[in-house]
Coordinates of C-alpha atoms in Angstrom, one line a residue:
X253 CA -18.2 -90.0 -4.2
X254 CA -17.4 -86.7 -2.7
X255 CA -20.1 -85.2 -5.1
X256 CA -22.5 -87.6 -3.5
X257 CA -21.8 -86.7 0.1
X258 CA -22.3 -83.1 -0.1
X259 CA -25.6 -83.4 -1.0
X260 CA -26.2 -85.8 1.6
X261 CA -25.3 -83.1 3.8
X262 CA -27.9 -80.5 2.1
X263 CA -30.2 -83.5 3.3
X264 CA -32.2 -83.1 0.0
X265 CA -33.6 -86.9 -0.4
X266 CA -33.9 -86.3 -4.0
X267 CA -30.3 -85.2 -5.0
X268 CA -29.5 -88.6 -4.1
X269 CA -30.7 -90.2 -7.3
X270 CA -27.2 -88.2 -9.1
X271 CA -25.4 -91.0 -6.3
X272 CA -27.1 -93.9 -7.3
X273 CA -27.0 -93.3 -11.4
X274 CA -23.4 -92.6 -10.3
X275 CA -22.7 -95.8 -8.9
X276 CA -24.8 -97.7 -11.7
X277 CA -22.9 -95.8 -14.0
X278 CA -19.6 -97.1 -12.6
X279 CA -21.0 -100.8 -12.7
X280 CA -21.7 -100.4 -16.2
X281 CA -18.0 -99.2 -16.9
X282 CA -16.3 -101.8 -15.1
X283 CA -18.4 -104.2 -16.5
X284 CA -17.6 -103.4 -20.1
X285 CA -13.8 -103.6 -19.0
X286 CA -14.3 -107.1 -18.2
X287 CA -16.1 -107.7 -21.5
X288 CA -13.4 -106.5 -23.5
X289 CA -10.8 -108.1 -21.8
X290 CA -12.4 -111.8 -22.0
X291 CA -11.5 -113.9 -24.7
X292 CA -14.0 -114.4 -27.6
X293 CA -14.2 -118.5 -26.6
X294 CA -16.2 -117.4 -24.1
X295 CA -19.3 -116.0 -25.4
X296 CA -21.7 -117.7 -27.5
X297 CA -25.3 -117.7 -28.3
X298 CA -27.7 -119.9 -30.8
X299 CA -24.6 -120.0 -33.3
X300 CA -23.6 -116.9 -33.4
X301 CA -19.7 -115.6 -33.3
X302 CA -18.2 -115.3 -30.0
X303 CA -16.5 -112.1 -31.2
X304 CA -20.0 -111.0 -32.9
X305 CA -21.5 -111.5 -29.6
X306 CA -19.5 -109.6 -27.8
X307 CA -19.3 -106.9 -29.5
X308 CA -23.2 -106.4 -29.8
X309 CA -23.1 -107.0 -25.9
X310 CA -20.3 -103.9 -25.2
X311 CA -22.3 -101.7 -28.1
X312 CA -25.5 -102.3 -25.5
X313 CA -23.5 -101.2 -22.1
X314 CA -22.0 -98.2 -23.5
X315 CA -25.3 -97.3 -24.9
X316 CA -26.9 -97.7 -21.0
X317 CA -23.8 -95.3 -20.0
X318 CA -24.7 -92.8 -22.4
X319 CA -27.7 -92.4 -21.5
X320 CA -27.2 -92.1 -17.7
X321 CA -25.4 -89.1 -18.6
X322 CA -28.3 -87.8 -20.2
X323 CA -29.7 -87.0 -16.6
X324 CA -26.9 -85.3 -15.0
X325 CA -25.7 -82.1 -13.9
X326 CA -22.6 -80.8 -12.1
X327 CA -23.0 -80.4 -8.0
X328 CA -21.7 -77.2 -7.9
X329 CA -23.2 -75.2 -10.4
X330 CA -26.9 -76.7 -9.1
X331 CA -25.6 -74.9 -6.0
X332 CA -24.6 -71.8 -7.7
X333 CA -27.8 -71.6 -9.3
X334 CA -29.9 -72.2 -6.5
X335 CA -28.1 -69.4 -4.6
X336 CA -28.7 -67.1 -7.8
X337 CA -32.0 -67.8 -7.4
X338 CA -32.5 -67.1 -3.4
X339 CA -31.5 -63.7 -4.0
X340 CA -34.1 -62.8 -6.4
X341 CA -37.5 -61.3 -5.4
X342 CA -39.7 -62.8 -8.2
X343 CA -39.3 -66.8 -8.8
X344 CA -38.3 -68.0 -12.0
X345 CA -41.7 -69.8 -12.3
X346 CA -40.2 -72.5 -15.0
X347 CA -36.9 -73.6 -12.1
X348 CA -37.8 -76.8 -10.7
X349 CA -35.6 -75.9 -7.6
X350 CA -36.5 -79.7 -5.9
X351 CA -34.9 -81.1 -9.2
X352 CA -31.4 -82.8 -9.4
X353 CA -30.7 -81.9 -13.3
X354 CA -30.4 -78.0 -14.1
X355 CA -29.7 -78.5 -17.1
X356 CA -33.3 -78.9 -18.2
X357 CA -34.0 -75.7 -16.3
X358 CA -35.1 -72.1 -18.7
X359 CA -32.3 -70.1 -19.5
X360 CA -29.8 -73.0 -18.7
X361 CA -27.2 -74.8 -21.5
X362 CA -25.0 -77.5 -20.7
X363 CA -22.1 -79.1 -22.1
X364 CA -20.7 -82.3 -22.4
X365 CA -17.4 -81.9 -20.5
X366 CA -17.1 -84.9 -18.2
X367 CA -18.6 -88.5 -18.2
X368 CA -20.2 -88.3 -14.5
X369 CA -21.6 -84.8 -15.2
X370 CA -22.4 -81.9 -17.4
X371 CA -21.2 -78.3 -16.9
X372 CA -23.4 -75.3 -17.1
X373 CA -21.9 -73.2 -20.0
X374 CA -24.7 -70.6 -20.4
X375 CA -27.2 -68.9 -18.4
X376 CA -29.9 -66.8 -20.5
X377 CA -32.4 -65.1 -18.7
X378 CA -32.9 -61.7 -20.3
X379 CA -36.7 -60.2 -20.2
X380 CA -38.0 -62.8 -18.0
X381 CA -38.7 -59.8 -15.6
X382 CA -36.4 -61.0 -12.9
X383 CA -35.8 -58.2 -9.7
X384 CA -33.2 -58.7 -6.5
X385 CA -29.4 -58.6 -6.5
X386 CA -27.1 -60.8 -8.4
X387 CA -25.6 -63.4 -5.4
X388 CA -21.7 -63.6 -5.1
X389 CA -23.0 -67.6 -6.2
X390 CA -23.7 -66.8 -9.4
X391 CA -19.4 -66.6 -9.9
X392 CA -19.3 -70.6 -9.1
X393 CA -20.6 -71.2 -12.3
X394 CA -16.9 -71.9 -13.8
X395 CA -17.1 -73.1 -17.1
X396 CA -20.0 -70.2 -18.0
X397 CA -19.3 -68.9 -21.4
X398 CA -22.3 -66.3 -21.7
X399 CA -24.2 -64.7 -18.9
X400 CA -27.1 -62.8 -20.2
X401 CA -29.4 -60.9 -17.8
X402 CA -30.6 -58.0 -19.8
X403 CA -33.7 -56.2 -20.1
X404 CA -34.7 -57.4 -16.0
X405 CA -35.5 -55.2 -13.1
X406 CA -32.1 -56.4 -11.3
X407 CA -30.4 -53.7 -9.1
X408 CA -27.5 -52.7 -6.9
X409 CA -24.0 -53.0 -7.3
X410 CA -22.3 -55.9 -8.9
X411 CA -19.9 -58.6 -7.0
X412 CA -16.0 -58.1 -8.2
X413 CA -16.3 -62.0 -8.7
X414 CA -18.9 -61.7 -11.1
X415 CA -15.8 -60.2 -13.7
X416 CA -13.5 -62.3 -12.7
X417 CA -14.7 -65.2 -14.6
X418 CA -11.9 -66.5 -16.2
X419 CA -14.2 -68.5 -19.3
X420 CA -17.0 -65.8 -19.9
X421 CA -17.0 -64.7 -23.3
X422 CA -20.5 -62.9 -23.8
X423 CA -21.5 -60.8 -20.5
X424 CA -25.1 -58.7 -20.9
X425 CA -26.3 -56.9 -18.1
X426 CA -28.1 -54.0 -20.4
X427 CA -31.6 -52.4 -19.3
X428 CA -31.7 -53.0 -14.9
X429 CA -31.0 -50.8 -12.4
X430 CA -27.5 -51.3 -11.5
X431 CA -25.6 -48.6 -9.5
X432 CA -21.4 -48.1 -8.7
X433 CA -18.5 -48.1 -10.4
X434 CA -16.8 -51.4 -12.5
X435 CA -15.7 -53.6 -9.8
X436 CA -12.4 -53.2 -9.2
X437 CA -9.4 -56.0 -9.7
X438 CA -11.4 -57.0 -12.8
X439 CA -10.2 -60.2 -14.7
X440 CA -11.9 -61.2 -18.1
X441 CA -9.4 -62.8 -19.9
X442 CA -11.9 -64.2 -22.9
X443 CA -14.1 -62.1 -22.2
X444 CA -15.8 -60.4 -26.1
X445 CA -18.8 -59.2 -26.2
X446 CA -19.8 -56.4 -22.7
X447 CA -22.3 -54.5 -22.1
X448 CA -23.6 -52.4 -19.4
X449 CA -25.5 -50.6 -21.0
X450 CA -29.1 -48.7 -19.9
X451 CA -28.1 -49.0 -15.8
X452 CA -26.9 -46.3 -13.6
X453 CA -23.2 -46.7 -13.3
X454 CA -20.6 -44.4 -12.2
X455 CA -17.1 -43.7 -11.3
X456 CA -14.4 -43.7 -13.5
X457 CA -13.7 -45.8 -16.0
X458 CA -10.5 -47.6 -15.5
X459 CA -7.6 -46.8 -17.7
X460 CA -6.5 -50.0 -17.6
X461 CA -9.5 -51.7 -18.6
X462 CA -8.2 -53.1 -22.0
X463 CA -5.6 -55.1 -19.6
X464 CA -8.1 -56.7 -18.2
X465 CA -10.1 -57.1 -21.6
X466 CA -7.4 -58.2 -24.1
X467 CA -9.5 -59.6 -27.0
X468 CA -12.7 -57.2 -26.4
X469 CA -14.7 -56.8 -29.6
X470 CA -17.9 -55.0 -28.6
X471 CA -18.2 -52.9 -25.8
X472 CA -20.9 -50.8 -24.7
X473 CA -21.4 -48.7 -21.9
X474 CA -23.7 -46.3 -23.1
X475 CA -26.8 -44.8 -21.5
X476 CA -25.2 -44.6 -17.8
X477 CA -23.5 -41.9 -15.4
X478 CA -19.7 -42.2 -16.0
X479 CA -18.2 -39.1 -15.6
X480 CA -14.5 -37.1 -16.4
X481 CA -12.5 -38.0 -19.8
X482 CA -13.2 -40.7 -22.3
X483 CA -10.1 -43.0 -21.5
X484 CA -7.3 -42.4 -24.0
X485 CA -6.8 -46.0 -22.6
X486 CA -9.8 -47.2 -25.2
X487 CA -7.3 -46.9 -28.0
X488 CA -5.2 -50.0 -26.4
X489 CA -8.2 -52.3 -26.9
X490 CA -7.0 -53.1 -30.6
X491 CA -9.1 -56.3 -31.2
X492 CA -12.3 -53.8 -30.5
X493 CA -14.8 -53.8 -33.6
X494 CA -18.1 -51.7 -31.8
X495 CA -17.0 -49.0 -29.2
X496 CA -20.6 -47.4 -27.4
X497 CA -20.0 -44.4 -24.6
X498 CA -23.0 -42.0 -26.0
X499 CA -25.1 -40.6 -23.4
X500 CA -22.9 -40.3 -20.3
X501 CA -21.7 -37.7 -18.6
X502 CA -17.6 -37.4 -20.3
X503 CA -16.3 -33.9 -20.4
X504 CA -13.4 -33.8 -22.6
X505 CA -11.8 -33.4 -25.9
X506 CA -12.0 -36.6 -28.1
X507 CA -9.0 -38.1 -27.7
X508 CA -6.9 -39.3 -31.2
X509 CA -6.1 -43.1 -29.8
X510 CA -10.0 -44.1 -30.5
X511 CA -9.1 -42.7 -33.7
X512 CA -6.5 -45.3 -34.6
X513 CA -8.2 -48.6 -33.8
X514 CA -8.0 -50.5 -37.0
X515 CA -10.9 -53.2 -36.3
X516 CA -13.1 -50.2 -35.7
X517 CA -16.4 -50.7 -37.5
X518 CA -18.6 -48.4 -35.3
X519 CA -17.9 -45.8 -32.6
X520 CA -20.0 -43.7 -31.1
X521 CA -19.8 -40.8 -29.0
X522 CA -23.0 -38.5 -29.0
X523 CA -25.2 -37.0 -26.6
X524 CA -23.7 -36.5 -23.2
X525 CA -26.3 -35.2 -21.5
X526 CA -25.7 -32.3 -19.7
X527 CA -21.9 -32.2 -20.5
X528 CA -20.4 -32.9 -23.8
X529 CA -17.5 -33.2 -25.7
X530 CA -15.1 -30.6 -27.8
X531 CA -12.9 -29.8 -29.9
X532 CA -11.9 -31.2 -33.2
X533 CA -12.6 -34.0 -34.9
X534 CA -9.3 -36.4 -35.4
X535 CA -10.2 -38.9 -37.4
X536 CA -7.7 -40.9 -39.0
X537 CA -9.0 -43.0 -42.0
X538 CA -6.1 -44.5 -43.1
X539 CA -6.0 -46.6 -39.6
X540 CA -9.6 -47.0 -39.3
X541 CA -10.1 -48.8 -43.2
X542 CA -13.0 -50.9 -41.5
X543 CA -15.1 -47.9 -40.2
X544 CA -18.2 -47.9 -41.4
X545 CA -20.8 -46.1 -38.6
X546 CA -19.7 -42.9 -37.0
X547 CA -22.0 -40.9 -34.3
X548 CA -20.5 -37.9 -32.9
X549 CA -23.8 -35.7 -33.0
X550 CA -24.9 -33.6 -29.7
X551 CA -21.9 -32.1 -28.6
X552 CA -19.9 -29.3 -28.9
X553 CA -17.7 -30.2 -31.2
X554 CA -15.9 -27.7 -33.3
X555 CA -13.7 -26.2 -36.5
X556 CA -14.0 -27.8 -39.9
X557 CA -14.9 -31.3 -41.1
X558 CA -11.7 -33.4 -41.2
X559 CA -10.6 -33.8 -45.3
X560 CA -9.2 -37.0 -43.7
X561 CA -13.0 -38.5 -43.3
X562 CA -13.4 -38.4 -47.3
X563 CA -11.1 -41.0 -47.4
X564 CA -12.4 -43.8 -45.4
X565 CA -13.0 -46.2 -47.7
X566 CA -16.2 -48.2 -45.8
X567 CA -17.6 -45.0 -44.4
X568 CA -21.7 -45.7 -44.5
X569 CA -23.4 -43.9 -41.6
X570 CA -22.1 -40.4 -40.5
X571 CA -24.3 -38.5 -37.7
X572 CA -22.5 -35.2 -37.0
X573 CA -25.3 -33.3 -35.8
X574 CA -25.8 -30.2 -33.4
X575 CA -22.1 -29.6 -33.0
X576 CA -20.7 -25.9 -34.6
X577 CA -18.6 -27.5 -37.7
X578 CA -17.5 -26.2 -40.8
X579 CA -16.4 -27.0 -44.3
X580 CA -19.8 -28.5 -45.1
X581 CA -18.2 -29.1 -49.0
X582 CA -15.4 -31.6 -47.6
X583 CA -18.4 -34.3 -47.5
X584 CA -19.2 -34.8 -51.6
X585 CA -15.9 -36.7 -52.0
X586 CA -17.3 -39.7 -48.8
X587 CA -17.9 -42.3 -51.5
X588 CA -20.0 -44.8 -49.8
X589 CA -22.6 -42.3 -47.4
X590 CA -25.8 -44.0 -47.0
X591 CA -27.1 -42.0 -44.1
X592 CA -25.9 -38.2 -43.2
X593 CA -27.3 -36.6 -40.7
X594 CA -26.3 -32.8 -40.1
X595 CA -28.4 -30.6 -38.6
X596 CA -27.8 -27.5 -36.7
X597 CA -24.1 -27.0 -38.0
X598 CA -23.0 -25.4 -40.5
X599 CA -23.9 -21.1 -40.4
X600 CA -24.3 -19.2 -43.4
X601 CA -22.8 -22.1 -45.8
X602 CA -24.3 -23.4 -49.3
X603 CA -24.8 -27.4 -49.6
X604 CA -22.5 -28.1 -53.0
X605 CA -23.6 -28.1 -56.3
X606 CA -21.0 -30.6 -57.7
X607 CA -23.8 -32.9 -59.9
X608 CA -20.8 -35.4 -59.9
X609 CA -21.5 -36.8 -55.9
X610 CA -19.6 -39.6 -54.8
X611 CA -22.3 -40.7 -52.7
X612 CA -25.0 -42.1 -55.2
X613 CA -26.6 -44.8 -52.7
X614 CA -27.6 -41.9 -50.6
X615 CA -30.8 -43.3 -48.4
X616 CA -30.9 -40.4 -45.9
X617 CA -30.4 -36.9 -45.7
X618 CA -30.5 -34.5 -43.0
X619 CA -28.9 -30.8 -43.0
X620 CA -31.8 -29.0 -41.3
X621 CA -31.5 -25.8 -39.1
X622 CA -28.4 -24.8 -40.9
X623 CA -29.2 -21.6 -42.1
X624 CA -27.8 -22.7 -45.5
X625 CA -28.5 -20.4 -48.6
X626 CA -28.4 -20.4 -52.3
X627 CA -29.8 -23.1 -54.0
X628 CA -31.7 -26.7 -53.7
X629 CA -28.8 -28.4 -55.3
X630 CA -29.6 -29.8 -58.3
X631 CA -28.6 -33.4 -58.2
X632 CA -31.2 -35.3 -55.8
X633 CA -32.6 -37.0 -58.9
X634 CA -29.1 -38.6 -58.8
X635 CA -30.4 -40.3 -55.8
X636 CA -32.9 -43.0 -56.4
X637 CA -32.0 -44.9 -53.1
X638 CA -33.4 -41.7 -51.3
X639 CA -36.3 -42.0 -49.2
X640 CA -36.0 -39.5 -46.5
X641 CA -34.8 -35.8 -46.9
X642 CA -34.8 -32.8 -44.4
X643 CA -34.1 -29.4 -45.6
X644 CA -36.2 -27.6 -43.0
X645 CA -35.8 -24.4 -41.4
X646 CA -32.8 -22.7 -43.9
X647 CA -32.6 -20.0 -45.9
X648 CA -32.5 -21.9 -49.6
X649 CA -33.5 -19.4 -52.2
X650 CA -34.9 -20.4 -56.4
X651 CA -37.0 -23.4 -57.4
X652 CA -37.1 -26.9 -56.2
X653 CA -35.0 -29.2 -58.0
X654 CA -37.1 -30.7 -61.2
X655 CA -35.9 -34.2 -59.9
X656 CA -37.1 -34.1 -56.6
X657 CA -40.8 -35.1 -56.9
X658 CA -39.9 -37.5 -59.1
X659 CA -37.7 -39.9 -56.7
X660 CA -40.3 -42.9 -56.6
X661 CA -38.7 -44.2 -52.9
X662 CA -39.1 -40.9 -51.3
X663 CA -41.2 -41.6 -48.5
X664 CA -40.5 -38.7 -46.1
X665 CA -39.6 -34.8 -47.3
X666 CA -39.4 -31.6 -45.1
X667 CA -38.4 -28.2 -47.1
X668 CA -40.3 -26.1 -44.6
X669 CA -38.3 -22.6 -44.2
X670 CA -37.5 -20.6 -41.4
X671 CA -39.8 -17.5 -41.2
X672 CA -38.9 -14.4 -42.8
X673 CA -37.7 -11.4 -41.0
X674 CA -39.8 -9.1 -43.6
X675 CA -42.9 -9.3 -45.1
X676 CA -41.0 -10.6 -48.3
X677 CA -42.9 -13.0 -50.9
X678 CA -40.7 -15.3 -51.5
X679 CA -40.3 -18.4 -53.6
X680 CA -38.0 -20.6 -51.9
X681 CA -36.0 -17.0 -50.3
X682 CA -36.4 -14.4 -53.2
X683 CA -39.1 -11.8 -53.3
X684 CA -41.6 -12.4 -55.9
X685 CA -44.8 -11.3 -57.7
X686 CA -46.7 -14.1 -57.9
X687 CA -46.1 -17.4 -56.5
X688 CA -45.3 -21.4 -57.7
X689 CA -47.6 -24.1 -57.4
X690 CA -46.4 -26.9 -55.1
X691 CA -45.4 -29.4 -58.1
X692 CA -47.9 -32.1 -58.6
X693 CA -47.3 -35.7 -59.1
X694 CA -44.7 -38.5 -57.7
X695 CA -44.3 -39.0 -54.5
X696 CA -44.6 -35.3 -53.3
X697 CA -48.3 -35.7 -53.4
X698 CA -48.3 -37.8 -50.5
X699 CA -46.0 -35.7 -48.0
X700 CA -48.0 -33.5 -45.7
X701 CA -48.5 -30.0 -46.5
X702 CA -46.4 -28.9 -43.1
X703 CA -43.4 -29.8 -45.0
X704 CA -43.8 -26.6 -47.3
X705 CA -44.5 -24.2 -44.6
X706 CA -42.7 -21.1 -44.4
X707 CA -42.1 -21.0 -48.5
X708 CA -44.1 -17.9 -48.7
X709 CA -43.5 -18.2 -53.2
X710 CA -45.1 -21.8 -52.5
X711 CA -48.7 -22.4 -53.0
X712 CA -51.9 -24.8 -54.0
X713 CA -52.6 -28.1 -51.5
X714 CA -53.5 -26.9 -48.2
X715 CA -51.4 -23.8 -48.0
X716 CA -52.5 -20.4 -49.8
X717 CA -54.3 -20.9 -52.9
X718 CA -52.7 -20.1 -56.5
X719 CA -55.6 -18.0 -57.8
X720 CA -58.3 -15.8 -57.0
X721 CA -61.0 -17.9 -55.8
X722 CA -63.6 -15.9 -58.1
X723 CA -63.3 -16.3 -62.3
X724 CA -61.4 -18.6 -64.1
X725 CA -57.2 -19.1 -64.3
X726 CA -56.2 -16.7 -67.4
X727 CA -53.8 -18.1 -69.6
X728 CA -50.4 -16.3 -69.2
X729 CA -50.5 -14.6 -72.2
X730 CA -54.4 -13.2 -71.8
X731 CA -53.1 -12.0 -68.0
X732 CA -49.9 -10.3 -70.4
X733 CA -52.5 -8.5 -72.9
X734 CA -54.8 -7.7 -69.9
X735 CA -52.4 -5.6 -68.5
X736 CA -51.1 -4.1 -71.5
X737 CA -54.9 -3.0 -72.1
X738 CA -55.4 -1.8 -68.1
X739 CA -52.3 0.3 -68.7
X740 CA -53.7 1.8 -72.4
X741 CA -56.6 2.4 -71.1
X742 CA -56.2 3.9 -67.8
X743 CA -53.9 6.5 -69.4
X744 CA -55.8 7.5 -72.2
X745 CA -58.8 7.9 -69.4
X746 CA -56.7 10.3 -67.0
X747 CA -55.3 12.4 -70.1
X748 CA -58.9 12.5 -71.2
X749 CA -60.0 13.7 -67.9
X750 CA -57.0 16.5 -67.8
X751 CA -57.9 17.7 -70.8
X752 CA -61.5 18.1 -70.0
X753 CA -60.9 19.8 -67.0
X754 CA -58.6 21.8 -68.8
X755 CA -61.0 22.9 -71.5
X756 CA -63.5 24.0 -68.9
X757 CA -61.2 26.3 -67.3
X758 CA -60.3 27.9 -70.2
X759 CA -64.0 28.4 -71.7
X760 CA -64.7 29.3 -68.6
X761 CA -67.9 27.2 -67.8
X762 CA -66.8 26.5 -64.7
X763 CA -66.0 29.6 -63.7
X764 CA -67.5 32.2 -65.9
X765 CA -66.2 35.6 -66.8
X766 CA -68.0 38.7 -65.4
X767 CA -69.7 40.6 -68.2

């Protein structure tokens, strides 16, 4: 009844329909008390059982009650909504605000939870281009397990009731415009799935965050403004399984408790715009069994590779990119690499040439701008997962690999060099005579020629052509005899001429003796 007379006081004629199913509702109940409580004596109809009868007569009122329920929705979290939805600019076009029953609304789940009412447990609204604020209303909502606005145009700071929702379990707030630190005094006891991701916060995080987040599994705060140290704090959210702070603005050295979460699966760290992070990497694979995605690339990051990273055992995706590492070799011992991107690290190095690679389900490979030398390793036709490959812009010298062209998934292939200091011809690095034709067949007939410039020893396709364009291609052994003929014959034609001149000195026809 109380229900009833606070929307009397709203003075919303048509909210009072929840007071009358209500009170036929109640009829029905007490009516099917009285039922069950009558002796079967008392009922009968055209011969049938009085206990038959009755029963087929309660089965019919509790059906009725069910499906007055069918209508209903809980006071206060029409209220909540409805104040949600005042502070927005745009309408939510598919909200019938004059109607009693939310739970029919876009967006909007309900449960079960009580006989006289259903509970809104969920509130799904991401991309349906909502802008405003997010009202202080929205908190009411009290049984709300997941809260997704993503992907909106919502802005300004958040409420501090907003996380301190003591049933939210999935909270999504990723692409708006949201400005400020985390509220403080935060409380999100079940709380497992955050993001605020793609908005504009700031401030520091608090250390104390996994407190407030005890069963946290995926947490992403990437793509804002949050500045000073990652929190060494992180480490103490042990049920955390994805772990997201790439692209803000954290200036410090990684710090070894992120390295020591054991539910870890993916972690990254890269790109901090115009700061960064250094030092070494600490990784510790024998806590972090379950890792299998590690991004650390774009930022300044140095000293060698970790030997500790060939050892975690579910390693699949390692991006280690523009940082100033070493021990390049430490790598062909990760047994399960599917994707390794490199580029921009390691100076002066030579990829290794161990044909016996852990890594055989290799996909993608990146270890451009390295100035590597030596050798194309030999063992890419060990690869027949491979389908992308970037060896651009080092300083590999000798042939490429037989097996190369012959990978049938290669779809993309870069082996463009870096441009030579002298005005060497080079083959893949080493000055040459002559030049090799770009091999022919597989799947290197369909890359671009651009990804052979700067291999001044490479040639046909589009870049310089093999052969003269005049006369026909001499067999290698006619261009050997050739030679051996140009060099017979100019000699015996330049002592012929010496001798001649000789002769005519001597007779003196040239210059003849005076008589």
């Amino acid at each position: 009844m109380q229900d009833i007379l606070e929307l009397k006081k709203n003075g919303d004629e048509n909210e009072l329909k929840i007071g009358k199913r209500v009170q036929e509702q109640t009829n029905l109940f007490q009516l099917d008390l009285l039922l069950f409580y009558l002796p079967s004596t008392c009922f009968s109809f055209h011969g049938l059982p009085g206990s038959l009868f009755r029963f087929l007569l309660v089965f019919s009122i509790q059906i009725s009650i069910l499906r007055s329920q069918e209508v209903s929705c809980n006071s206060n979290d029409l209220m909540a909504l409805k104040g949600f939805s005042s502070c927005l600019e745009s309408n939510i076009t598919s909200w019938n605000i004059s109607s009693s029953d939310c739970c029919t609304w876009t967006g909007v789940t309900c449960d079960n939870s009580t006989v006289t009412s259903k509970r809104v447990i969920s509130l799904e609204l991401g991309g349906e281009k909502l802008t405003g604020t997010i009202c202080e209303s929205l908190a009411s909502l009290d049984q709300l397990r997941i809260l997704n606005l993503s992907h909106d145009s919502l802005r300004g700071s958040l409420t501090t009731k907003l996380f301190q929702m003591q049933n939210l379990k999935v909270l999504n707030l990723s692409g708006n415009y949201f400005v400020g630190p985390i509220p403080a005094n935060t409380d999100l006891p079940s709380i497992l799935n955050l993001n605020i991701s793609k908005n504009s916060f700031s401030g520091t995080v608090d250390g104390n965050l996994c407190n407030f987040f005890p069963h946290i599994k995926h947490l992403d705060f990437s793509y804002n403004r949050f500045p000073g140290e990652v929190p060494a704090a992180l480490g103490n959210c042990t049920s955390l399984q994805h772990l997201f702070l790439n692209r803000n603005n954290f200036t410090s050295n990684l710090p070894k408790s992120l390295f020591q979460l054991q539910h870890l699966n993916e972690l990254s760290l890269m790109y901090f715009w115009e700061a960064c992070l250094r030092g070494p990497i600490n990784v510790n694979c024998s806590a972090m069994a379950r890792l299998i995605s590690l991004h650390l690339g774009l930022n300044n990051l140095h000293g060698p590779i970790p030997e500790s990273l060939s050892s975690c055992p579910s390693l699949s995706v390692l991006n280690l990119g523009h940082n100033n590492l070493t021990a390049l070799q430490i790598l062909q011992n990760c047994r399960n690499l599917t994707i390794l991107l490199l580029s921009e690290n390691f100076q002066g190095e030579e990829m290794p040439d161990n044909v016996n690679l852990q890594f055989r389900n290799l996909s993608s490979l990146d270890v451009s701008t390295n100035h590597l030398g030596g050798n194309i390793p030999p063992w890419f036709n060990k690869f027949s997962y491979l389908f992308y490959v970037d060896l651009s812009n080092n300083s590999f010298s000798g042939k490429i690999p037989e097996g190369l062209p012959d990978l049938r998934g290669l779809i993309d292939m870069n082996i463009s060099l870096e441009v030579p200091s002298a005005s060497h011809s080079t083959e893949l690095g080493q000055t040459v005579q002559h030049r090799r034709e770009i091999p022919t067949g597989g799947q290197v007939m369909t890359f671009p020629s651009s990804s052979f410039e700067g291999n001044k020893g490479l040639c046909g396709r589009s870049l310089t052509p093999c052969q003269p364009a005049r006369g026909p291609l001499m067999h290698p052994q006619q261009d050997e005899q050739m030679t051996v003929f140009g060099l017979q014959f100019g000699f015996g034609a330049v002592t012929g001429f010496v001798l001649t001149v000789a002769h005519c000195f001597m007779s003196g026809w040239v210059f003849p003796k005076e008589s």
